[in-house]
mmCIF file of C-alpha atoms in Angstrom:
data_model
loop_
_atom_site.group_PDB
_atom_site.id
_atom_site.type_symbol
_atom_site.label_atom_id
_atom_site.label_comp_id
_atom_site.label_asym_id
_atom_site.label_seq_id
_atom_site.Cartn_x
_atom_site.Cartn_y
_atom_site.Cartn_z
ATOM 1 C CA MET A 1 -56.895 -12.555 56.927
ATOM 2 C CA LEU A 2 -58.226 -8.728 57.454
ATOM 3 C CA ASN A 3 -56.917 -5.811 59.879
ATOM 4 C CA SER A 4 -58.840 -4.187 62.271
ATOM 5 C CA LYS A 5 -58.842 -1.175 59.638
ATOM 6 C CA LEU A 6 -60.078 -3.085 56.504
ATOM 7 C CA LYS A 7 -62.616 -4.883 58.841
ATOM 8 C CA LYS A 8 -63.723 -1.195 59.639
ATOM 9 C CA PHE A 9 -63.863 -0.164 56.370
ATOM 10 C CA ALA A 10 -66.106 -3.394 55.568
ATOM 11 C CA GLN A 11 -68.250 -2.526 57.812
ATOM 12 C CA GLU A 12 -69.182 1.016 57.311
ATOM 13 C CA ASN A 13 -69.627 0.068 53.446
ATOM 14 C CA ASP A 14 -72.205 -2.811 54.271
ATOM 15 C CA LEU A 15 -69.977 -5.433 53.633
ATOM 16 C CA THR A 16 -69.769 -9.017 55.143
ATOM 17 C CA ALA A 17 -66.421 -10.215 56.782
ATOM 18 C CA ALA A 18 -65.992 -13.841 56.471
ATOM 19 C CA HIS A 19 -63.810 -16.918 55.784
ATOM 20 C CA GLY A 20 -60.697 -14.376 55.986
ATOM 21 C CA VAL A 21 -62.405 -11.971 53.270
ATOM 22 C CA ALA A 22 -64.960 -8.990 53.086
ATOM 23 C CA TYR A 23 -67.832 -9.361 50.097
ATOM 24 C CA GLY A 24 -70.452 -7.486 48.990
ATOM 25 C CA TYR A 25 -71.892 -4.886 46.317
ATOM 26 C CA PHE A 26 -70.058 -1.799 46.004
ATOM 27 C CA ASN A 27 -71.315 0.856 43.563
ATOM 28 C CA ASP A 28 -73.518 -2.146 42.285
ATOM 29 C CA PHE A 29 -70.525 -4.060 41.690
ATOM 30 C CA LEU A 30 -70.001 -7.708 43.702
ATOM 31 C CA LEU A 31 -66.491 -7.302 45.504
ATOM 32 C CA THR A 32 -64.192 -9.325 47.808
ATOM 33 C CA LEU A 33 -61.559 -7.711 49.941
ATOM 34 C CA SER A 34 -58.601 -9.740 51.117
ATOM 35 C CA GLN A 35 -55.150 -8.845 52.557
ATOM 36 C CA ASP A 36 -51.691 -10.602 52.031
ATOM 37 C CA SER A 37 -48.767 -9.322 53.659
ATOM 38 C CA GLY A 38 -50.185 -5.397 53.984
ATOM 39 C CA ASP A 39 -51.420 -5.649 50.299
ATOM 40 C CA VAL A 40 -54.999 -4.987 49.794
ATOM 41 C CA THR A 41 -57.265 -7.116 47.286
ATOM 42 C CA ALA A 42 -59.971 -6.190 45.387
ATOM 43 C CA VAL A 43 -61.623 -8.638 43.194
ATOM 44 C CA PHE A 44 -64.725 -7.561 41.309
ATOM 45 C CA SER A 45 -67.196 -10.026 40.036
ATOM 46 C CA ALA A 46 -68.660 -8.852 36.657
ATOM 47 C CA LEU A 47 -68.969 -9.854 33.183
ATOM 48 C CA ILE A 48 -66.791 -7.435 30.213
ATOM 49 C CA ALA A 49 -69.542 -8.022 27.785
ATOM 50 C CA ASP A 50 -67.356 -7.309 24.842
ATOM 51 C CA ASP A 51 -64.380 -9.067 24.436
ATOM 52 C CA ALA A 52 -62.558 -6.139 22.753
ATOM 53 C CA ASN A 53 -62.714 -4.192 25.714
ATOM 54 C CA ILE A 54 -60.799 -6.784 28.218
ATOM 55 C CA GLN A 55 -57.305 -5.391 26.824
ATOM 56 C CA PRO A 56 -58.314 -1.806 26.821
ATOM 57 C CA LEU A 57 -59.641 -1.776 30.369
ATOM 58 C CA ASN A 58 -56.364 -3.929 31.651
ATOM 59 C CA GLU A 59 -54.357 -1.055 30.112
ATOM 60 C CA CYS A 60 -56.082 1.731 31.756
ATOM 61 C CA LEU A 61 -55.954 0.313 34.939
ATOM 62 C CA ASN A 62 -52.345 -0.538 34.514
ATOM 63 C CA SER A 63 -51.689 2.739 33.098
ATOM 64 C CA ARG A 64 -48.974 4.716 35.091
ATOM 65 C CA ASN A 65 -51.526 7.797 36.018
ATOM 66 C CA PHE A 66 -53.997 5.875 37.441
ATOM 67 C CA SER A 67 -52.578 2.924 39.541
ATOM 68 C CA GLY A 68 -50.093 5.538 40.793
ATOM 69 C CA GLU A 69 -52.849 8.011 41.567
ATOM 70 C CA TYR A 70 -54.667 4.914 43.595
ATOM 71 C CA LEU A 71 -51.381 3.398 44.422
ATOM 72 C CA ILE A 72 -52.084 0.345 42.326
ATOM 73 C CA ARG A 73 -49.371 -2.448 42.177
ATOM 74 C CA LYS A 74 -50.993 -4.385 39.478
ATOM 75 C CA THR A 75 -54.202 -5.128 37.929
ATOM 76 C CA GLN A 76 -55.786 -8.296 35.802
ATOM 77 C CA VAL A 77 -58.835 -8.597 34.057
ATOM 78 C CA SER A 78 -60.310 -11.521 32.708
ATOM 79 C CA LYS A 79 -63.921 -11.995 31.453
ATOM 80 C CA THR A 80 -65.938 -12.434 34.120
ATOM 81 C CA GLN A 81 -63.320 -11.160 36.863
ATOM 82 C CA ILE A 82 -61.001 -7.959 37.701
ATOM 83 C CA THR A 83 -58.457 -8.408 40.214
ATOM 84 C CA VAL A 84 -56.885 -4.923 41.739
ATOM 85 C CA THR A 85 -53.870 -5.224 44.119
ATOM 86 C CA PHE A 86 -52.935 -2.570 46.137
ATOM 87 C CA GLN A 87 -50.114 -1.449 47.507
ATOM 88 C CA GLY A 88 -49.698 -2.328 50.941
ATOM 89 C CA SER A 89 -49.061 1.238 52.678
ATOM 90 C CA THR A 90 -50.214 2.720 56.259
ATOM 91 C CA GLY A 91 -52.800 4.923 53.995
ATOM 92 C CA ILE A 92 -54.094 2.557 51.362
ATOM 93 C CA VAL A 93 -57.377 2.134 53.415
ATOM 94 C CA LYS A 94 -57.768 5.766 53.713
ATOM 95 C CA GLN A 95 -58.161 6.055 50.189
ATOM 96 C CA LEU A 96 -59.571 2.507 49.145
ATOM 97 C CA GLN A 97 -63.095 4.428 49.470
ATOM 98 C CA GLN A 98 -62.211 6.868 46.729
ATOM 99 C CA ALA A 99 -59.755 4.026 44.648
ATOM 100 C CA LEU A 100 -62.663 1.477 44.442
ATOM 101 C CA THR A 101 -65.063 4.187 43.201
ATOM 102 C CA ALA A 102 -62.510 4.844 40.603
ATOM 103 C CA VAL A 103 -62.299 1.293 39.548
ATOM 104 C CA THR A 104 -66.077 0.957 39.243
ATOM 105 C CA GLU A 105 -66.291 3.869 37.050
ATOM 106 C CA LYS A 106 -64.062 2.344 34.937
ATOM 107 C CA LEU A 107 -65.405 -0.638 34.695
ATOM 108 C CA ARG A 108 -69.089 1.452 34.031
ATOM 109 C CA GLU A 109 -66.970 3.098 31.264
ATOM 110 C CA TYR A 110 -65.713 -0.391 29.426
ATOM 111 C CA GLY A 111 -69.332 -2.014 29.482
ATOM 112 C CA ALA A 112 -69.141 -4.396 32.695
ATOM 113 C CA LYS A 113 -71.988 -5.581 34.030
ATOM 114 C CA GLY A 114 -72.322 -5.980 37.690
ATOM 115 C CA LYS A 115 -75.432 -6.479 39.879
ATOM 116 C CA GLY A 116 -78.581 -7.977 38.385
ATOM 117 C CA TYR A 117 -76.154 -10.056 35.667
ATOM 118 C CA CYS A 118 -74.543 -13.212 35.667
ATOM 119 C CA PRO A 119 -71.030 -12.789 35.648
ATOM 120 C CA TYR A 120 -70.615 -15.829 34.065
ATOM 121 C CA CYS A 121 -73.303 -16.490 31.413
ATOM 122 C CA GLY A 122 -74.169 -12.581 31.555
ATOM 123 C CA GLN A 123 -77.936 -12.803 31.572
ATOM 124 C CA PRO A 124 -80.126 -11.634 33.961
ATOM 125 C CA THR A 125 -80.427 -12.528 37.547
ATOM 126 C CA TYR A 126 -83.379 -12.103 40.114
ATOM 127 C CA GLY A 127 -81.682 -11.638 43.192
ATOM 128 C CA THR A 128 -82.724 -14.864 44.723
ATOM 129 C CA GLU A 129 -79.450 -17.003 43.235
ATOM 130 C CA ASP A 130 -76.975 -17.876 46.044
ATOM 131 C CA MET A 131 -73.471 -16.294 46.546
ATOM 132 C CA TYR A 132 -70.599 -18.357 46.490
ATOM 133 C CA LEU A 133 -66.694 -17.918 47.535
ATOM 134 C CA ILE A 134 -65.142 -19.470 44.239
ATOM 135 C CA ASN A 135 -61.394 -19.582 44.326
ATOM 136 C CA GLY A 136 -61.285 -16.756 47.144
ATOM 137 C CA ALA A 137 -63.555 -14.602 45.354
ATOM 138 C CA ALA A 138 -67.686 -13.880 45.843
ATOM 139 C CA MET A 139 -69.637 -14.463 43.021
ATOM 140 C CA GLN A 140 -73.721 -14.662 42.524
ATOM 141 C CA LEU A 141 -74.689 -16.820 39.765
ATOM 142 C CA HIS A 142 -77.235 -19.214 38.355
ATOM 143 C CA ALA A 143 -77.470 -22.660 39.354
ATOM 144 C CA GLY A 144 -77.215 -24.002 36.018
ATOM 145 C CA CYS A 145 -73.908 -21.870 36.246
ATOM 146 C CA LEU A 146 -72.311 -23.238 39.059
ATOM 147 C CA GLU A 147 -73.032 -26.849 38.066
ATOM 148 C CA THR A 148 -70.785 -25.737 35.046
ATOM 149 C CA VAL A 149 -67.867 -24.349 36.987
ATOM 150 C CA LYS A 150 -67.829 -27.444 39.106
ATOM 151 C CA GLY A 151 -67.353 -29.332 35.891
ATOM 152 C CA GLY A 152 -64.549 -27.658 34.713
ATOM 153 C CA PHE A 153 -62.783 -27.505 38.208
ATOM 154 C CA ALA A 154 -63.058 -31.561 37.980
ATOM 155 C CA GLU A 155 -61.728 -31.680 34.471
ATOM 156 C CA ASN A 156 -58.878 -29.558 35.583
ATOM 157 C CA ALA A 157 -58.492 -31.507 38.855
ATOM 158 C CA GLU A 158 -58.345 -34.783 36.777
ATOM 159 C CA ALA A 159 -56.152 -33.257 33.795
ATOM 160 C CA ALA A 160 -53.747 -32.446 36.921
ATOM 161 C CA LYS A 161 -53.505 -36.091 38.033
ATOM 162 C CA THR A 162 -52.820 -37.485 34.519
ATOM 163 C CA ASN A 163 -50.599 -35.088 33.212
ATOM 164 C CA GLY A 164 -46.854 -34.995 34.113
ATOM 165 C CA SER A 165 -44.816 -37.261 36.349
ATOM 166 C CA VAL A 166 -43.874 -36.704 40.037
ATOM 167 C CA LEU A 167 -40.366 -38.476 39.529
ATOM 168 C CA THR A 168 -39.599 -36.428 36.480
ATOM 169 C CA GLY A 169 -40.552 -33.455 38.464
ATOM 170 C CA ALA A 170 -38.272 -34.318 41.465
ATOM 171 C CA VAL A 171 -35.302 -34.434 39.411
ATOM 172 C CA GLY A 172 -35.957 -31.311 37.994
ATOM 173 C CA ALA A 173 -36.783 -29.547 41.383
ATOM 174 C CA ALA A 174 -33.486 -31.073 42.306
ATOM 175 C CA LEU A 175 -31.473 -29.709 39.782
ATOM 176 C CA GLY A 176 -32.696 -26.371 40.036
ATOM 177 C CA ALA A 177 -32.218 -26.261 43.854
ATOM 178 C CA ILE A 178 -28.868 -27.028 43.374
ATOM 179 C CA VAL A 179 -28.328 -23.969 40.538
ATOM 180 C CA GLY A 180 -30.245 -21.706 43.072
ATOM 181 C CA ALA A 181 -28.174 -22.678 45.698
ATOM 182 C CA ILE A 182 -24.887 -21.446 44.480
ATOM 183 C CA PRO A 183 -25.583 -17.552 45.387
ATOM 184 C CA TRP A 184 -26.260 -19.123 48.915
ATOM 185 C CA ALA A 185 -22.793 -21.023 49.080
ATOM 186 C CA VAL A 186 -20.871 -17.748 47.837
ATOM 187 C CA VAL A 187 -22.886 -15.343 50.390
ATOM 188 C CA SER A 188 -22.057 -18.219 53.355
ATOM 189 C CA PHE A 189 -18.319 -18.267 52.463
ATOM 190 C CA PHE A 190 -18.305 -14.892 53.586
ATOM 191 C CA GLY A 191 -19.932 -15.403 56.874
ATOM 192 C CA TRP A 192 -23.765 -13.741 55.527
ATOM 193 C CA PHE A 193 -27.256 -15.063 55.917
ATOM 194 C CA VAL A 194 -29.197 -13.620 52.912
ATOM 195 C CA GLY A 195 -33.099 -14.692 53.319
ATOM 196 C CA TYR A 196 -33.999 -13.707 49.955
ATOM 197 C CA LEU A 197 -31.632 -16.188 48.589
ATOM 198 C CA GLY A 198 -33.854 -19.195 49.994
ATOM 199 C CA LEU A 199 -36.741 -17.058 47.987
ATOM 200 C CA LEU A 200 -34.181 -17.833 44.461
ATOM 201 C CA ILE A 201 -33.367 -21.587 45.792
ATOM 202 C CA SER A 202 -37.228 -22.224 46.045
ATOM 203 C CA PHE A 203 -38.101 -20.530 42.865
ATOM 204 C CA VAL A 204 -35.638 -22.111 40.754
ATOM 205 C CA SER A 205 -36.289 -25.544 42.095
ATOM 206 C CA CYS A 206 -39.923 -24.555 41.230
ATOM 207 C CA LYS A 207 -39.241 -23.933 37.809
ATOM 208 C CA GLY A 208 -37.299 -26.833 37.653
ATOM 209 C CA TYR A 209 -40.138 -28.969 38.489
ATOM 210 C CA GLU A 210 -42.518 -27.296 35.701
ATOM 211 C CA MET A 211 -39.728 -27.606 33.264
ATOM 212 C CA LEU A 212 -39.531 -31.428 33.331
ATOM 213 C CA HIS A 213 -43.223 -31.688 33.491
ATOM 214 C CA GLY A 214 -43.711 -32.561 37.140
ATOM 215 C CA LYS A 215 -47.242 -33.360 37.834
ATOM 216 C CA GLU A 216 -49.058 -30.011 39.375
ATOM 217 C CA THR A 217 -50.363 -31.438 42.465
ATOM 218 C CA LYS A 218 -49.713 -30.368 46.513
ATOM 219 C CA ILE A 219 -46.773 -32.755 46.622
ATOM 220 C CA LYS A 220 -45.396 -30.481 44.352
ATOM 221 C CA GLY A 221 -44.823 -28.043 46.884
ATOM 222 C CA ILE A 222 -43.300 -30.655 49.752
ATOM 223 C CA ILE A 223 -40.735 -31.843 46.992
ATOM 224 C CA VAL A 224 -39.814 -28.017 46.259
ATOM 225 C CA LEU A 225 -39.830 -27.502 50.136
ATOM 226 C CA VAL A 226 -37.702 -30.591 50.749
ATOM 227 C CA VAL A 227 -35.143 -30.508 48.014
ATOM 228 C CA SER A 228 -34.479 -26.497 48.742
ATOM 229 C CA LEU A 229 -33.728 -27.307 52.282
ATOM 230 C CA LEU A 230 -30.990 -29.860 51.189
ATOM 231 C CA ALA A 231 -30.164 -27.630 48.634
ATOM 232 C CA VAL A 232 -29.112 -25.606 52.015
ATOM 233 C CA VAL A 233 -26.990 -27.990 53.447
ATOM 234 C CA LEU A 234 -25.249 -28.936 50.194
ATOM 235 C CA ALA A 235 -24.745 -24.981 49.925
ATOM 236 C CA GLU A 236 -23.218 -25.037 53.422
ATOM 237 C CA TYR A 237 -21.282 -27.734 52.960
ATOM 238 C CA VAL A 238 -19.313 -26.574 49.717
ATOM 239 C CA ALA A 239 -18.761 -23.004 51.907
ATOM 240 C CA MET A 240 -17.239 -25.071 54.687
ATOM 241 C CA LEU A 241 -15.236 -26.687 52.268
ATOM 242 C CA ALA A 242 -14.148 -23.787 50.380
ATOM 243 C CA SER A 243 -13.367 -22.073 53.542
ATOM 244 C CA LEU A 244 -10.953 -24.961 54.585
ATOM 245 C CA MET A 245 -9.306 -24.615 51.160
ATOM 246 C CA LYS A 246 -8.598 -21.139 51.422
ATOM 247 C CA GLU A 247 -6.943 -21.882 55.181
ATOM 248 C CA PHE A 248 -4.568 -24.218 53.871
ATOM 249 C CA PRO A 249 -3.945 -23.275 50.562
ATOM 250 C CA GLY A 250 -2.326 -26.044 47.996
ATOM 251 C CA THR A 251 -4.133 -28.863 50.321
ATOM 252 C CA PRO A 252 -5.239 -31.294 47.694
ATOM 253 C CA LEU A 253 -9.642 -31.109 47.299
ATOM 254 C CA SER A 254 -9.635 -35.115 48.401
ATOM 255 C CA THR A 255 -7.807 -34.361 51.784
ATOM 256 C CA CYS A 256 -9.749 -31.371 52.693
ATOM 257 C CA PHE A 257 -12.623 -33.428 51.636
ATOM 258 C CA VAL A 258 -11.919 -36.074 54.178
ATOM 259 C CA ALA A 259 -10.407 -33.678 56.928
ATOM 260 C CA LEU A 260 -14.380 -32.132 56.881
ATOM 261 C CA ASN A 261 -15.560 -34.983 57.073
ATOM 262 C CA GLU A 262 -13.764 -36.364 59.694
ATOM 263 C CA ALA A 263 -14.350 -33.184 61.670
ATOM 264 C CA ILE A 264 -17.788 -33.003 61.237
ATOM 265 C CA ARG A 265 -18.204 -36.975 62.575
ATOM 266 C CA TYR A 266 -16.114 -36.198 65.998
ATOM 267 C CA ASP A 267 -15.264 -32.814 66.591
ATOM 268 C CA PRO A 268 -17.714 -31.481 69.043
ATOM 269 C CA GLU A 269 -16.840 -27.918 68.590
ATOM 270 C CA MET A 270 -17.205 -28.351 64.469
ATOM 271 C CA GLN A 271 -20.603 -30.701 65.125
ATOM 272 C CA ALA A 272 -21.615 -27.411 67.139
ATOM 273 C CA ILE A 273 -20.361 -24.878 64.500
ATOM 274 C CA VAL A 274 -22.680 -26.907 61.695
ATOM 275 C CA ILE A 275 -25.592 -27.079 63.685
ATOM 276 C CA LYS A 276 -25.580 -23.242 64.378
ATOM 277 C CA ASP A 277 -25.250 -22.511 60.957
ATOM 278 C CA LEU A 278 -27.868 -25.199 59.797
ATOM 279 C CA VAL A 279 -30.130 -23.797 61.841
ATOM 280 C CA MET A 280 -29.318 -20.246 61.140
ATOM 281 C CA GLY A 281 -29.463 -21.411 57.388
ATOM 282 C CA TRP A 282 -32.845 -22.963 57.240
ATOM 283 C CA LEU A 283 -34.393 -20.498 59.112
ATOM 284 C CA PHE A 284 -33.598 -17.367 56.679
ATOM 285 C CA ALA A 285 -34.030 -19.929 53.824
ATOM 286 C CA VAL A 286 -37.486 -20.946 55.344
ATOM 287 C CA LEU A 287 -38.571 -17.080 55.435
ATOM 288 C CA GLY A 288 -37.398 -16.610 51.909
ATOM 289 C CA MET A 289 -39.036 -19.677 50.650
ATOM 290 C CA TYR A 290 -42.358 -19.312 52.018
ATOM 291 C CA SER A 291 -44.286 -17.032 49.341
ATOM 292 C CA THR A 292 -42.956 -19.863 46.691
ATOM 293 C CA ILE A 293 -44.271 -22.692 48.406
ATOM 294 C CA LYS A 294 -47.469 -20.664 49.411
ATOM 295 C CA GLN A 295 -48.399 -19.904 45.565
ATOM 296 C CA ILE A 296 -47.595 -23.367 44.832
ATOM 297 C CA PHE A 297 -50.208 -24.702 47.269
ATOM 298 C CA THR A 298 -52.525 -21.652 46.282
ATOM 299 C CA ASN A 299 -52.314 -22.606 42.720
ATOM 300 C CA VAL A 300 -52.993 -26.438 43.687
ATOM 301 C CA LYS A 301 -56.289 -25.224 45.160
ATOM 302 C CA GLN A 302 -57.381 -23.329 42.581
ATOM 303 C CA THR A 303 -57.123 -25.537 40.036
ATOM 304 C CA ASN A 304 -59.238 -28.140 42.100
ATOM 305 C CA GLY A 305 -61.541 -25.559 42.719
ATOM 306 C CA GLU A 306 -62.372 -24.173 46.142
ATOM 307 C CA ILE A 307 -66.408 -23.243 46.589
ATOM 308 C CA ILE A 308 -67.837 -21.798 49.945
ATOM 309 C CA LYS A 309 -71.826 -21.048 49.740
ATOM 310 C CA LEU A 310 -72.021 -18.018 51.579
#
């Protein structure tokens, strides 16, 4: 969603705010602006006519001097899109006009085709072509090119359904979550909660899912979330068991294990402590996991393709 300052910027530059983004032509290049966690992302729909210019343009926009001057966090350049993410700061919108102008000048310098050309095939357009929001970026392209894009999305969606296995992915996610939960157990042993460790658990769980060739569907996000939360429970349990062994040195592990389980089952005071720790743990974990889970669902949506007529 766009904040009030970005909406004002869009209005001042004749951009249309809709569907959570602002879009329109800026210096003869079709621009889409979006905002996430304070960062502002600008996507230019343009065709890089010469493939040999893609890498040099990417290096230019990512160079220390250019990115430092215009507060650019990262840039990605492809044949048909240039994505520039600006660092979230209080002054970024004030500098946005100058920064976007500088980017468009670089696009021209490296031979990018903007207004008047289809970003998919590079052939001239006539201004009558419909505009679409494709995976969150505005594009104005020929009807035939749009059908080709839809066909590509359909193939990707079909491939995602047939490639990989949810079962093996779930096993990998569980193993990854257990590994990722080790630092959580250590930190919890000392009585702390660190939200970023929730991000670590979900990240390693996600990698485990992918390493065992899990199917790339929305269920991946659900699996990673569930096993990550269960991993937090396991980490809290291990931390409590370690604390008990520290309190009673020399006591066999099996004895501590039985004693802890009995206390959890029958001691109301212990139950209250466990519930409080789990609630706090899950709260911090979910805050940490949010970005990973969100990215999983975003990737799946983009693979299947989201096309909105503007």
